[in-house]
Short mmCIF file of C-alpha atoms in Angstrom, two decimals:
data_model
loop_
_atom_site.label_atom_id
_atom_site.label_comp_id
_atom_site.label_asym_id
_atom_site.label_seq_id
_atom_site.Cartn_x
_atom_site.Cartn_y
_atom_site.Cartn_z
CA MET G 1 -88.27 -4.41 22.28
CA THR G 2 -85.11 -4.38 24.26
CA ASN G 3 -82.15 -2.64 22.75
CA GLN G 4 -79.11 -5.12 22.57
CA THR G 5 -76.36 -2.61 21.87
CA SER G 6 -73.36 -2.55 24.27
CA PRO G 7 -73.45 -0.05 27.01
CA ARG G 8 -71.42 3.08 26.33
CA GLU G 9 -67.98 3.12 27.95
CA ASN G 10 -67.49 5.59 30.69
CA PRO G 11 -64.83 8.08 29.24
CA ARG G 12 -63.34 8.43 32.70
CA THR G 13 -62.47 4.78 32.86
CA ARG G 14 -58.69 4.08 32.15
CA ARG G 15 -58.17 1.17 29.77
CA THR G 16 -55.69 -1.47 30.73
CA VAL G 17 -53.36 -3.78 28.79
CA LYS G 18 -53.38 -7.32 30.00
CA THR G 19 -50.46 -9.71 29.84
CA ASP G 20 -50.26 -13.42 30.41
CA ASN G 21 -48.14 -13.35 33.56
CA TYR G 22 -48.44 -9.86 34.95
CA PRO G 23 -51.17 -7.70 36.35
CA SER G 24 -52.81 -5.28 34.03
CA LEU G 25 -50.81 -2.12 33.35
CA PRO G 26 -52.11 1.24 32.45
CA ARG G 27 -51.76 1.93 28.66
CA THR G 28 -49.71 5.10 29.26
CA PHE G 29 -47.21 3.10 31.32
CA ALA G 30 -47.01 0.50 28.54
CA TYR G 31 -46.25 3.31 26.05
CA ILE G 32 -43.40 4.49 28.27
CA ILE G 33 -41.92 1.05 28.46
CA LEU G 34 -42.18 0.73 24.57
CA LEU G 35 -40.47 4.14 24.04
CA MET G 36 -37.71 3.17 26.48
CA CYS G 37 -37.06 -0.03 24.49
CA ILE G 38 -36.90 1.88 21.31
CA THR G 39 -34.49 4.46 22.85
CA LEU G 40 -32.12 1.74 24.16
CA ALA G 41 -32.04 -0.20 20.91
CA PRO G 42 -28.33 -0.87 19.92
CA VAL G 43 -26.71 1.29 17.06
CA THR G 44 -24.43 -0.54 14.75
CA ALA G 45 -21.33 1.37 13.61
CA PHE G 46 -20.22 0.61 9.98
CA ALA G 47 -16.61 0.86 8.87
CA ALA G 48 -15.82 3.35 6.13
CA ALA G 49 -15.99 1.65 2.67
CA THR G 50 -13.06 0.93 0.33
CA GLU G 51 -13.25 2.15 -3.18
CA THR G 52 -11.17 0.57 -6.00
CA ALA G 53 -9.84 2.10 -9.30
CA GLY G 54 -7.93 0.60 -12.21
CA ASN G 55 -8.09 3.50 -14.58
CA ALA G 56 -8.32 7.36 -14.59
CA THR G 57 -12.06 7.57 -14.89
CA ALA G 58 -12.65 5.02 -12.11
CA LEU G 59 -10.15 6.85 -9.91
CA GLU G 60 -12.03 10.18 -10.30
CA ALA G 61 -15.27 8.43 -9.34
CA ALA G 62 -13.59 6.62 -6.38
CA LEU G 63 -12.12 9.87 -5.02
CA THR G 64 -15.58 11.48 -5.13
CA ALA G 65 -17.25 8.51 -3.50
CA VAL G 66 -14.78 7.73 -0.72
CA THR G 67 -16.04 8.83 2.67
CA ASP G 68 -14.17 10.39 5.59
CA GLY G 69 -11.79 7.76 6.92
CA GLY G 70 -12.14 5.53 3.86
CA THR G 71 -9.68 4.07 1.39
CA VAL G 72 -9.18 4.22 -2.35
CA THR G 73 -7.15 1.25 -3.55
CA LEU G 74 -5.47 1.05 -7.00
CA THR G 75 -5.94 -2.22 -8.90
CA ALA G 76 -3.61 -1.23 -11.79
CA ASP G 77 -1.09 1.38 -12.81
CA ILE G 78 -2.66 4.77 -13.73
CA LEU G 79 -0.21 6.92 -15.61
CA ASP G 80 -2.60 9.46 -17.16
CA TYR G 81 -4.50 11.07 -14.31
CA THR G 82 -5.06 14.71 -15.06
CA LYS G 83 -7.37 15.82 -12.14
CA GLU G 84 -6.44 17.24 -8.74
CA ILE G 85 -6.62 14.95 -5.82
CA SER G 86 -8.26 16.83 -3.02
CA ALA G 87 -8.56 16.13 0.69
CA THR G 88 -10.03 19.52 1.74
CA GLY G 89 -13.37 18.15 3.06
CA LYS G 90 -12.45 14.60 4.26
CA SER G 91 -9.48 12.48 5.27
CA PHE G 92 -8.74 9.25 3.46
CA THR G 93 -6.03 6.75 2.45
CA LEU G 94 -4.81 6.23 -1.07
CA ASP G 95 -3.50 2.68 -1.21
CA LEU G 96 -1.19 2.24 -4.20
CA SER G 97 -1.15 -1.57 -3.67
CA GLY G 98 2.07 -2.05 -5.53
CA HIS G 99 1.06 0.18 -8.49
CA THR G 100 2.22 3.53 -9.93
CA LEU G 101 0.04 6.61 -10.07
CA THR G 102 1.14 9.61 -12.14
CA ILE G 103 -0.75 12.94 -11.81
CA THR G 104 -0.02 15.51 -14.49
CA LYS G 105 -1.99 18.81 -14.13
CA SER G 106 -1.84 21.63 -16.62
CA THR G 107 -3.27 24.14 -14.05
CA GLY G 108 -3.26 24.39 -10.28
CA PHE G 109 -2.13 21.75 -7.92
CA GLY G 110 -1.51 18.02 -8.21
CA ILE G 111 -2.68 17.35 -4.64
CA ASP G 112 -4.43 19.67 -2.22
CA VAL G 113 -4.87 18.91 1.51
CA GLU G 114 -6.59 21.43 3.80
CA ASN G 115 -8.80 22.13 6.87
CA ASN G 116 -7.11 19.71 9.34
CA HIS G 117 -7.66 16.77 6.96
CA THR G 118 -5.07 14.07 6.26
CA LEU G 119 -4.31 12.28 2.98
CA THR G 120 -2.16 9.18 3.55
CA VAL G 121 -0.46 7.41 0.67
CA GLN G 122 0.01 3.73 1.49
CA GLY G 123 2.68 1.65 -0.19
CA PRO G 124 4.26 -0.26 -1.70
CA GLY G 125 4.08 1.65 -4.96
CA THR G 126 4.98 5.01 -6.52
CA LEU G 127 3.15 8.27 -6.69
CA ASN G 128 4.31 11.06 -9.04
CA ALA G 129 2.44 14.30 -8.25
CA ASN G 130 3.09 16.75 -11.05
CA GLY G 131 1.11 20.00 -10.57
CA TYR G 132 1.38 23.11 -12.62
CA SER G 133 1.89 25.63 -9.74
CA MET G 134 2.27 23.14 -6.82
CA GLY G 135 3.01 19.38 -6.82
CA ILE G 136 1.59 18.85 -3.33
CA TYR G 137 0.00 21.70 -1.33
CA ALA G 138 -1.15 21.77 2.34
CA GLU G 139 -2.64 24.57 4.38
CA ALA G 140 -4.90 25.21 7.34
CA GLY G 141 -3.60 22.16 9.23
CA GLY G 142 -3.79 19.84 6.27
CA LYS G 143 -1.36 16.87 6.30
CA PHE G 144 0.05 14.72 3.51
CA ALA G 145 1.60 11.54 4.90
CA VAL G 146 3.33 8.47 3.48
CA SER G 147 3.45 4.94 4.89
CA GLY G 148 4.16 1.33 3.89
CA GLY G 149 7.24 2.10 1.85
CA ALA G 150 5.53 4.19 -0.84
CA THR G 151 7.73 6.43 -3.03
CA VAL G 152 6.31 9.79 -3.59
CA ASN G 153 7.79 12.49 -5.86
CA ALA G 154 6.38 15.99 -6.25
CA ALA G 155 7.05 18.53 -8.95
CA ALA G 156 5.81 21.91 -10.23
CA THR G 157 5.92 22.07 -14.03
CA ARG G 158 5.36 25.71 -14.82
CA SER G 159 8.09 27.47 -16.63
CA SER G 160 8.35 30.36 -14.05
CA GLY G 161 7.70 29.89 -10.29
CA GLY G 162 5.90 27.07 -8.60
CA ASN G 163 6.76 24.75 -5.74
CA GLY G 164 7.33 21.01 -5.73
CA VAL G 165 5.88 20.81 -2.20
CA TYR G 166 4.42 23.60 -0.12
CA ALA G 167 3.03 23.70 3.45
CA THR G 168 1.63 26.84 5.00
CA GLY G 169 0.02 27.47 8.38
CA SER G 170 0.57 25.94 11.80
CA GLY G 171 0.03 22.16 11.81
CA SER G 172 0.28 21.96 8.05
CA ALA G 173 2.78 19.21 6.94
CA VAL G 174 3.96 17.51 3.78
CA THR G 175 6.19 14.47 3.66
CA VAL G 176 7.50 13.01 0.42
CA THR G 177 9.87 10.04 0.32
CA GLY G 178 11.20 10.89 -3.12
CA ASN G 179 12.21 14.19 -4.76
CA ALA G 180 10.70 17.67 -4.65
CA THR G 181 11.47 19.79 -7.73
CA ALA G 182 10.39 22.97 -9.39
CA ALA G 183 12.49 23.56 -12.49
CA GLY G 184 10.85 26.92 -13.43
CA ALA G 185 13.11 30.08 -13.45
CA SER G 186 11.89 31.13 -9.93
CA GLY G 187 10.77 27.71 -8.79
CA ILE G 188 11.36 26.33 -5.29
CA GLY G 189 11.64 22.65 -4.61
CA ALA G 190 10.35 22.60 -0.98
CA ALA G 191 8.61 25.60 0.69
CA ALA G 192 7.36 25.95 4.28
CA TYR G 193 5.66 29.12 5.44
CA GLN G 194 3.84 30.38 8.62
CA GLY G 195 4.70 27.45 10.76
CA GLY G 196 4.19 24.72 8.10
CA SER G 197 6.72 21.95 7.84
CA VAL G 198 8.08 19.82 4.97
CA THR G 199 10.12 16.61 4.86
CA VAL G 200 11.83 15.46 1.67
CA GLY G 201 13.22 11.96 1.72
CA GLY G 202 14.99 12.42 -1.61
CA ASN G 203 16.60 15.35 -3.35
CA ALA G 204 15.31 19.03 -3.41
CA ALA G 205 15.99 21.29 -6.39
CA GLY G 206 14.52 24.50 -7.86
CA GLY G 207 15.21 27.02 -10.52
CA SER G 208 15.49 29.73 -7.78
CA ALA G 209 16.20 27.69 -4.59
CA CYS G 210 16.08 24.09 -3.51
CA ALA G 211 14.13 25.17 -0.30
CA ARG G 212 12.65 28.17 1.41
CA ALA G 213 11.56 28.53 5.00
CA GLN G 214 9.81 31.73 6.04
CA ASP G 215 7.59 32.94 8.92
CA GLY G 216 8.44 30.05 11.15
CA GLY G 217 8.63 27.29 8.45
CA GLU G 218 10.80 24.19 8.89
CA ILE G 219 12.11 21.85 6.18
CA THR G 220 14.14 18.62 6.39
CA ILE G 221 15.96 17.30 3.37
CA ASP G 222 17.41 13.70 3.61
CA GLY G 223 18.85 13.64 0.15
CA THR G 224 20.80 16.22 -1.87
CA ALA G 225 20.11 19.91 -1.58
CA THR G 226 20.98 21.96 -4.64
CA ALA G 227 22.01 25.47 -3.57
CA PRO G 228 20.86 27.97 -2.80
CA ILE G 229 18.95 27.40 0.45
CA ARG G 230 16.64 30.38 1.20
CA ILE G 231 16.06 31.36 4.82
CA ASP G 232 13.36 34.00 4.72
CA THR G 233 14.76 36.28 1.95
CA ILE G 234 18.47 35.36 2.42
CA ASP G 235 20.11 32.76 0.09
CA LYS G 236 22.79 30.54 1.62
CA LEU G 237 25.28 28.34 -0.01
CA LEU G 238 25.83 24.79 1.18
CA ASN G 239 28.88 25.72 3.17
CA GLU G 240 27.02 28.59 4.98
CA TYR G 241 25.44 26.45 7.60
CA THR G 242 24.99 27.25 11.33
CA THR G 243 27.04 25.58 14.07
CA PRO G 244 26.34 23.83 16.26
CA THR G 245 23.63 21.91 14.47
CA THR G 246 20.21 21.73 16.03
CA LYS G 247 19.59 18.30 14.55
CA PRO G 248 22.30 15.58 14.84
CA GLY G 249 23.39 14.21 11.53
CA TYR G 250 22.17 17.29 9.61
CA LEU G 251 23.53 20.66 8.60
CA THR G 252 21.47 23.46 9.94
CA TYR G 253 20.56 26.61 8.01
CA THR G 254 18.59 29.05 10.19
CA ASP G 255 18.06 32.62 11.24
CA GLY G 256 16.55 31.57 14.61
CA THR G 257 13.03 31.55 13.21
CA ASN G 258 13.12 29.72 9.95
CA THR G 259 15.12 26.54 9.53
CA VAL G 260 16.23 24.09 6.85
CA TRP G 261 18.09 20.88 7.83
CA VAL G 262 20.07 18.95 5.16
CA ASN G 263 21.43 15.48 5.68
CA ALA G 264 25.13 15.88 6.34
CA ALA G 265 26.12 12.48 5.01
CA PRO G 266 27.47 12.22 1.43
CA THR G 267 24.95 10.83 -1.08
CA VAL G 268 26.18 8.21 -3.53
CA SER G 269 24.08 7.69 -6.72
CA GLY G 270 24.28 6.61 -10.40
CA GLY G 271 26.43 3.51 -9.83
CA SER G 272 27.83 1.57 -12.80
CA VAL G 273 30.12 -1.42 -13.05
CA VAL G 274 32.16 -2.96 -15.85
CA ARG G 275 33.37 -6.50 -15.13
CA THR G 276 36.65 -7.20 -16.98
CA SER G 277 37.23 -10.73 -15.57
CA GLU G 278 36.06 -13.10 -12.88
CA THR G 279 38.16 -11.23 -10.35
CA GLU G 280 38.28 -7.68 -11.64
CA ALA G 281 35.94 -4.83 -12.48
CA THR G 282 35.78 -1.03 -12.53
CA VAL G 283 33.09 1.07 -10.96
CA GLY G 284 31.70 4.53 -11.36
CA PHE G 285 29.28 6.62 -9.26
CA THR G 286 28.34 10.13 -8.27
CA THR G 287 28.82 11.75 -4.92
CA ASN G 288 27.55 15.15 -3.69
CA LYS G 289 30.39 15.59 -1.34
CA ALA G 290 34.11 15.00 -1.38
CA GLY G 291 35.63 12.34 0.92
CA THR G 292 37.11 8.78 1.07
CA ALA G 293 35.23 6.08 -0.87
CA TYR G 294 34.88 2.46 0.30
CA TYR G 295 33.39 -0.58 -1.31
CA LEU G 296 32.11 -4.08 -0.23
CA VAL G 297 31.42 -7.03 -2.51
CA VAL G 298 28.63 -9.46 -1.51
CA ALA G 299 26.82 -12.30 -3.20
CA SER G 300 24.15 -11.19 -5.65
CA GLY G 301 20.83 -10.73 -3.86
CA ALA G 302 22.38 -11.07 -0.41
CA GLY G 303 20.75 -7.74 0.76
CA ALA G 304 22.27 -4.35 1.50
CA PRO G 305 24.85 -4.16 4.24
CA ALA G 306 25.06 -1.44 6.79
CA LYS G 307 27.09 1.61 5.93
CA ALA G 308 29.55 0.80 8.69
CA ALA G 309 30.09 -2.67 7.06
CA VAL G 310 30.91 -1.03 3.77
CA LYS G 311 33.37 1.37 5.30
CA ALA G 312 35.11 -1.63 6.92
CA GLY G 313 35.62 -3.08 3.44
CA THR G 314 38.20 -1.77 0.91
CA SER G 315 39.16 1.86 0.26
CA LEU G 316 38.89 3.39 -3.17
CA GLY G 317 40.80 6.41 -2.02
CA VAL G 318 39.96 10.12 -1.90
CA VAL G 319 37.24 11.34 -4.34
CA ALA G 320 35.97 14.79 -5.23
CA ALA G 321 32.39 15.82 -5.35
CA GLY G 322 30.76 14.93 -8.68
CA THR G 323 31.13 11.98 -11.07
CA VAL G 324 33.74 9.40 -10.15
CA SER G 325 34.79 6.75 -12.74
CA GLY G 326 37.35 4.00 -13.41
CA LYS G 327 37.81 2.83 -9.79
CA ALA G 328 39.15 -0.75 -9.79
CA VAL G 329 37.61 -3.31 -7.53
CA THR G 330 38.52 -7.01 -6.79
CA LEU G 331 35.93 -9.66 -7.05
CA THR G 332 35.58 -13.47 -6.73
CA ALA G 333 33.89 -15.88 -9.12
CA GLY G 334 30.07 -15.72 -9.46
CA ALA G 335 27.40 -13.03 -9.57
CA LYS G 336 28.14 -10.16 -7.16
CA ASP G 337 26.75 -6.93 -5.85
CA ILE G 338 28.99 -3.98 -5.07
CA TYR G 339 28.10 -1.36 -2.38
CA ILE G 340 29.90 1.92 -2.14
CA VAL G 341 29.85 4.69 0.54
CA VAL G 342 31.72 7.93 0.89
CA GLU G 343 32.84 9.31 4.25
CA ASP G 344 33.35 13.08 4.42
CA ALA G 345 36.02 14.95 6.38
CA ALA G 346 33.62 15.17 9.43
CA GLY G 347 33.16 11.43 9.56
CA ASN G 348 29.57 11.48 8.07
CA ILE G 349 28.74 8.42 5.94
#
């Protein structure tokens, strides 16, 4: 009986893959085409995720979960955060979204930024970074930045020593738009070492010095500096600045290697007004420098005028540094806002 099984295939015969429209292709060539298609497949890039937080527990989780380049957004005020905010292994944005975040640490730092990473605080809103030894600390190229009109204050709370803000190492930088303080007996408000830089938009004060620049550090203070200012190991009083200045509009304190710049313009704060009639009132305020004071009355809510416009208003006469009270101003009927500036002897306003 005849055997009906199929003849055995010759192992030397190359199998082919047939297509509808093209000649048969060797299987090995088809595999190459398939692999090329896989290799050239498009890769989709996904944006870093945004984490949200409305309380301290959620914020701790969000800060852990946020990826490099991502954002943590507040959905409510958080006034009881007791953990350190760290950007030592990733860069990210903290969006205050109109809220207030208060950090209070009983040990260590309030905020730590290192290893060429950047922590950006986005406004509007307010961040109060209260660390034990350091309010905000940056090293090894770490950068703490502020944008969007956020107000950032930094403070060290320990009873002895500590720094409100501290930047050390080339490329390391800290910017705060509010105050930098360290009230401890040997505390320093703002410190910059080994090529680090610090900018304080508000006032700087410390139990030992308001600022210290050492080993190539640079500090800029836009508000009031409470003496002394420490350049390396030498304390300088506010009138012991270097001339000519190396930054226009600022007083320069330097030894050629370490520099602190302090805004030269008088700072006016703590304003008060007592209206005695539709057309009369008395005002009080505090100025950090002596000079001639001027005021300008505008309709309530009209917006802040330029300093030059206030100076072009009415003189309140010569005032000494410190608290000024009982200065008479003239008004017109209706709700008013009163703006005051002080011009020092050098013409700074």
